[in-house]
Tab-separated table of C-alpha atoms (C1' of nucleotides) in Angstrom:
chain	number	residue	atom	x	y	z
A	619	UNK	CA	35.411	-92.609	-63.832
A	620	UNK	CA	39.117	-92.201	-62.841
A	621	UNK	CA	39.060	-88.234	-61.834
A	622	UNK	CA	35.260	-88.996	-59.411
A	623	UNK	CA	37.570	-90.973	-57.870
A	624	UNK	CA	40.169	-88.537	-57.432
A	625	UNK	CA	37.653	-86.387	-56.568
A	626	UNK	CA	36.478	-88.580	-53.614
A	627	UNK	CA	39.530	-88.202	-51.805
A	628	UNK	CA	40.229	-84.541	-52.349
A	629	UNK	CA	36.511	-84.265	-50.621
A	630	UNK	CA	38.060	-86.490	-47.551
A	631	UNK	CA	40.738	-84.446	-47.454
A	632	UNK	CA	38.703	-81.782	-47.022
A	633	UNK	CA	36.598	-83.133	-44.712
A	634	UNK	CA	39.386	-84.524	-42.733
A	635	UNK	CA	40.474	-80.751	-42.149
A	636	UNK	CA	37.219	-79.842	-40.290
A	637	UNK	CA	35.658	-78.637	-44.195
A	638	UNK	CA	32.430	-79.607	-45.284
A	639	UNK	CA	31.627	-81.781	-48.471
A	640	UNK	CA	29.083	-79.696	-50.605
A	641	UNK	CA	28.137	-79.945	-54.266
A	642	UNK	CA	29.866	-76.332	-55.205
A	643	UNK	CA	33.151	-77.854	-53.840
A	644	UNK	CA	32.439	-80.721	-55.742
A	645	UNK	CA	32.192	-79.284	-58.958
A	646	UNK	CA	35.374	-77.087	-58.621
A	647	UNK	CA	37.761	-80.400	-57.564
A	648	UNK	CA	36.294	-82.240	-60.745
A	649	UNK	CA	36.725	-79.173	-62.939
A	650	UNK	CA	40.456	-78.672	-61.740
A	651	UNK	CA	41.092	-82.878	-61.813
A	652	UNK	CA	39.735	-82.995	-65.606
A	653	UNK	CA	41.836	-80.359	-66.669
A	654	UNK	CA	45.056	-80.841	-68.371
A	655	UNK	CA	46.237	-77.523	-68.060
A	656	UNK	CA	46.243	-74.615	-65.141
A	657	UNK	CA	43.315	-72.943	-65.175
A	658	UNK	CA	41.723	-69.212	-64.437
A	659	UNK	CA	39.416	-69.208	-61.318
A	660	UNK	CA	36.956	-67.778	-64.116
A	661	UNK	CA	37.503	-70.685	-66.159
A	662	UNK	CA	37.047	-72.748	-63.160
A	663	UNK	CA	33.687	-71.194	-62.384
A	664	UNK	CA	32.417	-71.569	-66.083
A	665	UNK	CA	33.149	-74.528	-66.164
A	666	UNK	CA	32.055	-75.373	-62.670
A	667	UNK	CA	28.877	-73.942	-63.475
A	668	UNK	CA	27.824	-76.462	-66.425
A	669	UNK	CA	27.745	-79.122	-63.506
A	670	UNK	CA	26.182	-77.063	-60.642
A	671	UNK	CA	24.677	-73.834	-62.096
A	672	UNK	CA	24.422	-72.419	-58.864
A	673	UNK	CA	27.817	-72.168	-58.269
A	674	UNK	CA	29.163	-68.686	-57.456
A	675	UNK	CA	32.460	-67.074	-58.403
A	676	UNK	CA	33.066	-66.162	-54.502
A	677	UNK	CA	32.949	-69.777	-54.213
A	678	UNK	CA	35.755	-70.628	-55.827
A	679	UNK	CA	37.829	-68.312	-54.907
A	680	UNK	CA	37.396	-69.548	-51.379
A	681	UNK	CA	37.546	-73.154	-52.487
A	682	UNK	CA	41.099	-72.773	-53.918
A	683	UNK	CA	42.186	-71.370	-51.041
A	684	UNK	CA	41.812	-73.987	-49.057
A	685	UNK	CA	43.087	-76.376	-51.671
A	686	UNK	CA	46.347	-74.866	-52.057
A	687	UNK	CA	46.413	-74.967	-48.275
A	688	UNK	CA	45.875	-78.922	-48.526
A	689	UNK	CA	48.858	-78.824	-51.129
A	690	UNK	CA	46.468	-80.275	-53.798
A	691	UNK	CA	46.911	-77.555	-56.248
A	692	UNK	CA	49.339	-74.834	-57.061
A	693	UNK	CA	49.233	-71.355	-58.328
A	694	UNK	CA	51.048	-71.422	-61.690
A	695	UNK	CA	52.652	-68.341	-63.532
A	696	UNK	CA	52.760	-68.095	-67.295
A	697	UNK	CA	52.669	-65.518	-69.446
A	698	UNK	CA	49.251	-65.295	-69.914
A	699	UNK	CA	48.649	-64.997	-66.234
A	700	UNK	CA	49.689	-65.515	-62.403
A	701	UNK	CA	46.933	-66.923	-60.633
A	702	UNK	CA	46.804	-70.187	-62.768
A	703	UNK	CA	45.246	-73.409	-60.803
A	704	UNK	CA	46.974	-76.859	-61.475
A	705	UNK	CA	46.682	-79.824	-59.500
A	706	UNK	CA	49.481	-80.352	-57.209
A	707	UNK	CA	52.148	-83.011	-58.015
A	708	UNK	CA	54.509	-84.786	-54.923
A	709	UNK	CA	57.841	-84.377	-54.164
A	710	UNK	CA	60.002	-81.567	-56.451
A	711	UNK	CA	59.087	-81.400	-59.849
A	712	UNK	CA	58.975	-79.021	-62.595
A	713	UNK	CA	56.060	-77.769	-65.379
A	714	UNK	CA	56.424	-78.431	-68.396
A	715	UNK	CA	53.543	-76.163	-70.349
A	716	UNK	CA	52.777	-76.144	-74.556
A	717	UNK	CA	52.634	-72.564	-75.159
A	718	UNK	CA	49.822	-73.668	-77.840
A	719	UNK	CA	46.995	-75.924	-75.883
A	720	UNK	CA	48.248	-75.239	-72.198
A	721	UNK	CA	49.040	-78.856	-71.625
A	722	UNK	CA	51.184	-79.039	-68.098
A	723	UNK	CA	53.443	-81.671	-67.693
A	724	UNK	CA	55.225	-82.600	-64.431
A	725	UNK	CA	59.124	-83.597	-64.732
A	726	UNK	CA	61.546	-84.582	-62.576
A	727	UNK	CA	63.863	-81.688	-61.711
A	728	UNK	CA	67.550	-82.435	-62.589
A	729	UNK	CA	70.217	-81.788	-60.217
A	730	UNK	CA	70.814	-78.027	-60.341
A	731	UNK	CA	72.943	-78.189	-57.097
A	732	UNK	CA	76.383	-77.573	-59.439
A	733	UNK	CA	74.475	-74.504	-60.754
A	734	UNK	CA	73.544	-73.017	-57.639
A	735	UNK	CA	76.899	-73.488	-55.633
A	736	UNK	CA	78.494	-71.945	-58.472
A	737	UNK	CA	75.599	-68.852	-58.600
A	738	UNK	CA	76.003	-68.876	-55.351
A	739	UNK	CA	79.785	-68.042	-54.538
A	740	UNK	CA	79.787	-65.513	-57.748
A	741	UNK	CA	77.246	-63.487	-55.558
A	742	UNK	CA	77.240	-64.120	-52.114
A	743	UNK	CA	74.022	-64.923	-51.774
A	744	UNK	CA	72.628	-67.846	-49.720
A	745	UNK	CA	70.457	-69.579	-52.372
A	746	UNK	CA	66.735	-70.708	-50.809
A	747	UNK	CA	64.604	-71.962	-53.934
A	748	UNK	CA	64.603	-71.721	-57.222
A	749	UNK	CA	61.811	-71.325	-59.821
A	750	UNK	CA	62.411	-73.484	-63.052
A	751	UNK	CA	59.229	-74.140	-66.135
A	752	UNK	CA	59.905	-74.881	-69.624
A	753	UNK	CA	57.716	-73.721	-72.291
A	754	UNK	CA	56.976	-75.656	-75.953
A	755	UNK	CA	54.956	-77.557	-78.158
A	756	UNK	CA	53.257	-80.321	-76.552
A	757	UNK	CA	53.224	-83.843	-79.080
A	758	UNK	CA	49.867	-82.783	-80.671
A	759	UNK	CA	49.860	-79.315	-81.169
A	760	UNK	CA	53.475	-79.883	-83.131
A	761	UNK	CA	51.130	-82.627	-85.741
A	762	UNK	CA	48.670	-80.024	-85.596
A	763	UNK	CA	49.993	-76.543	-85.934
A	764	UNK	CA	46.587	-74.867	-87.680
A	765	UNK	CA	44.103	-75.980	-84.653
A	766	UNK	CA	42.245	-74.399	-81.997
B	683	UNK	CA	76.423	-39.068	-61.752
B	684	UNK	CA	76.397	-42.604	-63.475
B	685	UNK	CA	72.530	-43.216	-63.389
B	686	UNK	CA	72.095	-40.030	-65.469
B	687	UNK	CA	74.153	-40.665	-68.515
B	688	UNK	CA	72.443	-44.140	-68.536
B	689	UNK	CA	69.267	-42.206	-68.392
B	690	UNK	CA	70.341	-39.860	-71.311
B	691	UNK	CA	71.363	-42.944	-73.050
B	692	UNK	CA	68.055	-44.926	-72.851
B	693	UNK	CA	66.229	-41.192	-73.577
B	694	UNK	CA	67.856	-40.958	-76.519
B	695	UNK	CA	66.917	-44.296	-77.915
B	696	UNK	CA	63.141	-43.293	-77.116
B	697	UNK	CA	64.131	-40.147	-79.003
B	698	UNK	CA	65.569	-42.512	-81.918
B	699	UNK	CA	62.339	-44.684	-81.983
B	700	UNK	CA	60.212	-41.366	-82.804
B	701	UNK	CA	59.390	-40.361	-79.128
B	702	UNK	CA	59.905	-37.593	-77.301
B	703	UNK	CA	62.078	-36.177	-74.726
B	704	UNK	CA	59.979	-35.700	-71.358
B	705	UNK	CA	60.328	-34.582	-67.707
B	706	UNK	CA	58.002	-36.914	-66.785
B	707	UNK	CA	59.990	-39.798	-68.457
B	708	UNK	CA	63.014	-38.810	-67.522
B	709	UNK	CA	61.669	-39.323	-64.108
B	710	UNK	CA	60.746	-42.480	-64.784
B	711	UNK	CA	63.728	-43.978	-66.130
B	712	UNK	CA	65.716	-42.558	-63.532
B	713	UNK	CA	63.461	-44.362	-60.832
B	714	UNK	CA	64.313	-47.897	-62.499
B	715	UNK	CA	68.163	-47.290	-63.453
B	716	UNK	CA	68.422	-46.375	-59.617
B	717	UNK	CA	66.653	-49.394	-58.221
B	718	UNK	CA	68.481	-52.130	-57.393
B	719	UNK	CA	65.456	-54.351	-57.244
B	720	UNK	CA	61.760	-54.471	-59.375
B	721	UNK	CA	59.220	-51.914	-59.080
B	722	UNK	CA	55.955	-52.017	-59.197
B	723	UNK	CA	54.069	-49.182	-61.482
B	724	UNK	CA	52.573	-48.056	-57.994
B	725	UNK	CA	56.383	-47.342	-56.980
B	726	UNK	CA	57.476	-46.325	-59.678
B	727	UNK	CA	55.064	-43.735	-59.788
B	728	UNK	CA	55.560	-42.313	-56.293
B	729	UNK	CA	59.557	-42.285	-56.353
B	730	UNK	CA	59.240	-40.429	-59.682
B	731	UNK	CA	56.754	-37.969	-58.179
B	732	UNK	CA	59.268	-36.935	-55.774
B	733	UNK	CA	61.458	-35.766	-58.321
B	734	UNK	CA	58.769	-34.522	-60.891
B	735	UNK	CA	55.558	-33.709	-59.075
B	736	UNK	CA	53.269	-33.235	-61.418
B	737	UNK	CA	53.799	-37.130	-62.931
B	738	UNK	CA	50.615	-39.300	-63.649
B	739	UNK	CA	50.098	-42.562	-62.851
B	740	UNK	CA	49.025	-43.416	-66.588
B	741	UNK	CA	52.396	-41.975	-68.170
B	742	UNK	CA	53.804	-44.145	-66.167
B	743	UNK	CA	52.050	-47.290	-67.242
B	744	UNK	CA	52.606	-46.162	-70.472
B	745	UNK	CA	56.485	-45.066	-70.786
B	746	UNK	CA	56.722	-48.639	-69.123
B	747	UNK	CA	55.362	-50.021	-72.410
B	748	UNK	CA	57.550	-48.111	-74.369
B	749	UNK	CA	60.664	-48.905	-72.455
B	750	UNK	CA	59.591	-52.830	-72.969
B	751	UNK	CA	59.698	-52.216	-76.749
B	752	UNK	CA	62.537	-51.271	-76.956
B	753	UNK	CA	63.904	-53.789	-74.629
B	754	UNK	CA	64.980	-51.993	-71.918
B	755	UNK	CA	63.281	-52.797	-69.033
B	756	UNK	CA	61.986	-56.519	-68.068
B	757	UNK	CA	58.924	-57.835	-66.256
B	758	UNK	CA	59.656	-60.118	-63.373
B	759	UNK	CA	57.614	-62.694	-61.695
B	760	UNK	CA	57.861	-63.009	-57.997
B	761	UNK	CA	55.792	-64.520	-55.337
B	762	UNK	CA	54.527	-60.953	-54.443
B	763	UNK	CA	53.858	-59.596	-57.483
B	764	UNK	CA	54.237	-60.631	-61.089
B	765	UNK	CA	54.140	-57.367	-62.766
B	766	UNK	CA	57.147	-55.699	-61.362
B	767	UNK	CA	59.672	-53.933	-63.388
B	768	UNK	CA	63.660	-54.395	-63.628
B	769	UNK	CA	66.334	-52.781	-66.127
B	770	UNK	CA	66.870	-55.447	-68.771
B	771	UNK	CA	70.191	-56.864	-69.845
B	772	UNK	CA	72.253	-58.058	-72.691
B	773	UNK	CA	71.863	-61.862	-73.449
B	774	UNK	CA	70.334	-64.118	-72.117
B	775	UNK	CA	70.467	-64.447	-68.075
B	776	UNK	CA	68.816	-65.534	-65.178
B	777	UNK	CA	67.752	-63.919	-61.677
B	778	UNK	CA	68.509	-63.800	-58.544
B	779	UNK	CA	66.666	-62.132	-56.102
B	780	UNK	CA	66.936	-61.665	-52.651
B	781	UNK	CA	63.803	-62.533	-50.849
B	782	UNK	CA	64.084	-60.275	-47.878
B	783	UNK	CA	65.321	-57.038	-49.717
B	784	UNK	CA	64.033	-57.651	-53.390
B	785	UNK	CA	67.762	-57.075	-54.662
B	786	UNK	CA	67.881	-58.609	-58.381
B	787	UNK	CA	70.927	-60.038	-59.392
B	788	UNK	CA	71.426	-61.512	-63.205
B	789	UNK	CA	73.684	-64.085	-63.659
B	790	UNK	CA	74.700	-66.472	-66.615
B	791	UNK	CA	72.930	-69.459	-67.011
B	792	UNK	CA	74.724	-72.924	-67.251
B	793	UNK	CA	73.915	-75.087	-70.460
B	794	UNK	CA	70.619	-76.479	-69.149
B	795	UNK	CA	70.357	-78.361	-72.749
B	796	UNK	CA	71.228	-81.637	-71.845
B	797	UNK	CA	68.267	-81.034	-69.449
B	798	UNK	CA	66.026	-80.365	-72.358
B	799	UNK	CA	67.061	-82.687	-74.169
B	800	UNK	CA	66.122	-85.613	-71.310
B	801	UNK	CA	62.781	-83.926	-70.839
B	802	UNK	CA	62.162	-83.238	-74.669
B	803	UNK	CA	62.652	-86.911	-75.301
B	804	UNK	CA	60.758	-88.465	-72.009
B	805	UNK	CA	57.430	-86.067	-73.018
B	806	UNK	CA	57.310	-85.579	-76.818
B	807	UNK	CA	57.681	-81.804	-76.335
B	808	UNK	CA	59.769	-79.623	-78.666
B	809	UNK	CA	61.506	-77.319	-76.019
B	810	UNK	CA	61.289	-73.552	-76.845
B	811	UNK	CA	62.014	-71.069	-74.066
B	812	UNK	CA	62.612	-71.294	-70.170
B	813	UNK	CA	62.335	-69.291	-67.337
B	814	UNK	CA	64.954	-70.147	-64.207
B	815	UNK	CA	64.279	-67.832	-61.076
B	816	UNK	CA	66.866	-68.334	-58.220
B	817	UNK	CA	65.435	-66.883	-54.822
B	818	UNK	CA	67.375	-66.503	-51.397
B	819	UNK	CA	69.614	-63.865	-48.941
B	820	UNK	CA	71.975	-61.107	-50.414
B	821	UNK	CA	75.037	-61.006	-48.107
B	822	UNK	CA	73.875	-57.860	-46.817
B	823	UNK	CA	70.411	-59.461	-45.142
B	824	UNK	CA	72.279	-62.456	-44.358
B	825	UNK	CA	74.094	-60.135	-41.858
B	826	UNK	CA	70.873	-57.937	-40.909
B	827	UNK	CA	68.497	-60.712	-40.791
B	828	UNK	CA	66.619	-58.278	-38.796
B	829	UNK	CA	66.942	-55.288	-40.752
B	830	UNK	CA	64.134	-54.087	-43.390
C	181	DC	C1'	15.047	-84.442	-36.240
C	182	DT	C1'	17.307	-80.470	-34.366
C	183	DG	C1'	20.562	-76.854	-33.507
C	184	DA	C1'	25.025	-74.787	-34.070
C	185	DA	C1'	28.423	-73.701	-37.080
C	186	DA	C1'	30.191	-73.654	-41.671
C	187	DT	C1'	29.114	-72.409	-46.226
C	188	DT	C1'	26.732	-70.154	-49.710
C	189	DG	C1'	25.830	-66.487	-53.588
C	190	DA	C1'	24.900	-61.659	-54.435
C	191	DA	C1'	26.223	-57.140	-53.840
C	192	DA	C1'	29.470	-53.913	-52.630
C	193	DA	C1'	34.195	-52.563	-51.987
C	194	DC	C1'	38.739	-52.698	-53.384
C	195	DG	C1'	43.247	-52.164	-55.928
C	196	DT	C1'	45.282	-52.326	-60.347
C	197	DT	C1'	45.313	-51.390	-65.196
C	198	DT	C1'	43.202	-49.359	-69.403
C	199	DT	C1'	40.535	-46.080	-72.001
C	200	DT	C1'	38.846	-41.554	-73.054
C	201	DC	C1'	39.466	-36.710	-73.688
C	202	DA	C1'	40.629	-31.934	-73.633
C	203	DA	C1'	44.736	-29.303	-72.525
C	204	DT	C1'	49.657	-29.014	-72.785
C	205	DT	C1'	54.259	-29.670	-74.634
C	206	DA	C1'	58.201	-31.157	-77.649
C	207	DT	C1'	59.907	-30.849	-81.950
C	208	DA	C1'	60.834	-29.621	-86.761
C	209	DA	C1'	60.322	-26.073	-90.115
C	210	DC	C1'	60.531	-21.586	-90.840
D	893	DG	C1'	62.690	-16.781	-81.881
D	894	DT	C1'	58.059	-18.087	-83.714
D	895	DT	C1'	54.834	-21.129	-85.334
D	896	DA	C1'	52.311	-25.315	-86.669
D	897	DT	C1'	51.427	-29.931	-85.752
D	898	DA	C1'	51.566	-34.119	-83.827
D	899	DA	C1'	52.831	-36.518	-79.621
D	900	DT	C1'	52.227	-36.481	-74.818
D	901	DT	C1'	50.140	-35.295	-70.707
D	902	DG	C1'	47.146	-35.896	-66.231
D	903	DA	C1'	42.532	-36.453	-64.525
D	904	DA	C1'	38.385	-38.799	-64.652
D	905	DA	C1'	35.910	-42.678	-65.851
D	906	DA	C1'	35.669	-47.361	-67.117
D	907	DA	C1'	37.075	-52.044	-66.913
D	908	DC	C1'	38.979	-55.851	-64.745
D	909	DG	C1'	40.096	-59.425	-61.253
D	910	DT	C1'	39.886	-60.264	-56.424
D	911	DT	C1'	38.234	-59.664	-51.593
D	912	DT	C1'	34.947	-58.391	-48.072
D	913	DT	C1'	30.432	-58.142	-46.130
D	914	DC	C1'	26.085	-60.101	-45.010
D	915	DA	C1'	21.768	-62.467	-44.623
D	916	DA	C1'	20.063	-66.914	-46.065
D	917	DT	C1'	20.990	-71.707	-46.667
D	918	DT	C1'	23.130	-76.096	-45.921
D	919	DT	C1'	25.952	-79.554	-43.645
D	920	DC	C1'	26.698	-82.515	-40.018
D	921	DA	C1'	27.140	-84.021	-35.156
D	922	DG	C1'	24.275	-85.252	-31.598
DNA sequence: CTGAAATTGAAAACGTTTTTCAATTATAAC
DNA sequence: GTTATAATTGAAAAACGTTTTCAATTTCAG
């Protein structure tokens, strides 16, 4: 399958770093690859847990750590809570999240230079980042308004 | 002094919805209409104790829900915190906050539609809401970088 | 196979937020 | 003013998510 694969070299990665390759951490990289959405460490550790019962919550706590450190994942905020887990994407992009099933998608950002120059001079301020997410209805939960 | 009659003003709309007039509210408004930046409760709760000793921690939690109701206050995301608490404003507008002194700045958002409109069509999405967060320095700690 | 170092899960500690409850206070009616 | 009543209060306790501590286990290099 596509995401043991995936998983294989999130483990090198890992183990590049000087971190060991051990079942729990296993279980938490192919819980966060098969998800299409950010997830709760709690959901990660129920979920976790189906494929390595032994699997503590301390664990991934500690796990995610070091995966946002390796820039595989990112925290994501919604509304619904802060310390979201997503897999990481490359280069500058955006979430796109259905505010019915979760669903994150990954866009391109536009160029919001024009924006920011023009923010920028209106306030004085020296603009550093900027924080953009859209929220909607992801293709199936508009067909299927009633589910889940 | 200004912050007051905006703090009758928002008191009376509490009084409007069917609450009452408090010290310990009073307190709290004034805390947040004097703020230049989010609080957290935490804050909140000791700036308002200096003026009104006897405040709880709880009322303050709970005036903050009120004051949400009604639309008055906002919560704001930030790296350090995501439930920190800003006066609201009219319309819709975006943030900009300074990432050394916390300073929150709203500002008028450009048309981002065609934006949605490119990511709407490249992901099947129906586009509901957004939330644009610019971060960077406020003139004032661009001149005291070293400054707290 | 062996030993050293990293990793583990459970329990305890922690900080934040919510709930519970009896006492107090604001307000409207008199 | 005084009074009645319903909202509001703060403290304590509970609930929640996250972090720390620690002894036991596991990984991995040699």
């Amino acid at each position: 399958m596509k995401t043991a694969t995936r998983a294989d070299e999130w483990m090198t990665l890992l183990q590049r770093e000087g971190y060991r390759q051990t079942a729990a951490r296993r279980a938490i990289v192919e819980v966060i690859l098969a998800s299409q959405r950010a997830l709760e460490p709690m959901e990660i550790f129920e979920c976790g847990r189906k494929q390595y019962p032994g699997l503590g919550l301390v664990t991934v706590y500690r796990t995610l750590e070091k995966l946002e450190e390796l820039g595989l994942v990112q925290r994501v905020h919604q509304p619904n809570g802060c310390n979201m887990v997503l897999r990481a994407t490359q280069g500058h992009q955006h979430l796109l999240i259905c505010t019915h099933c979760g669903q994150a998608v990954y866009f391109e950002g536009d160029d919001l230079h024009p924006l920011f120059e023009r923010v920028a001079q209106g306030s004085g301020f020296d603009i550093q980042d900027h924080w953009l997410q859209l929220f909607g209805l992801c293709a199936a939960c508009q067909k299927n308004p009633g589910e889940n």
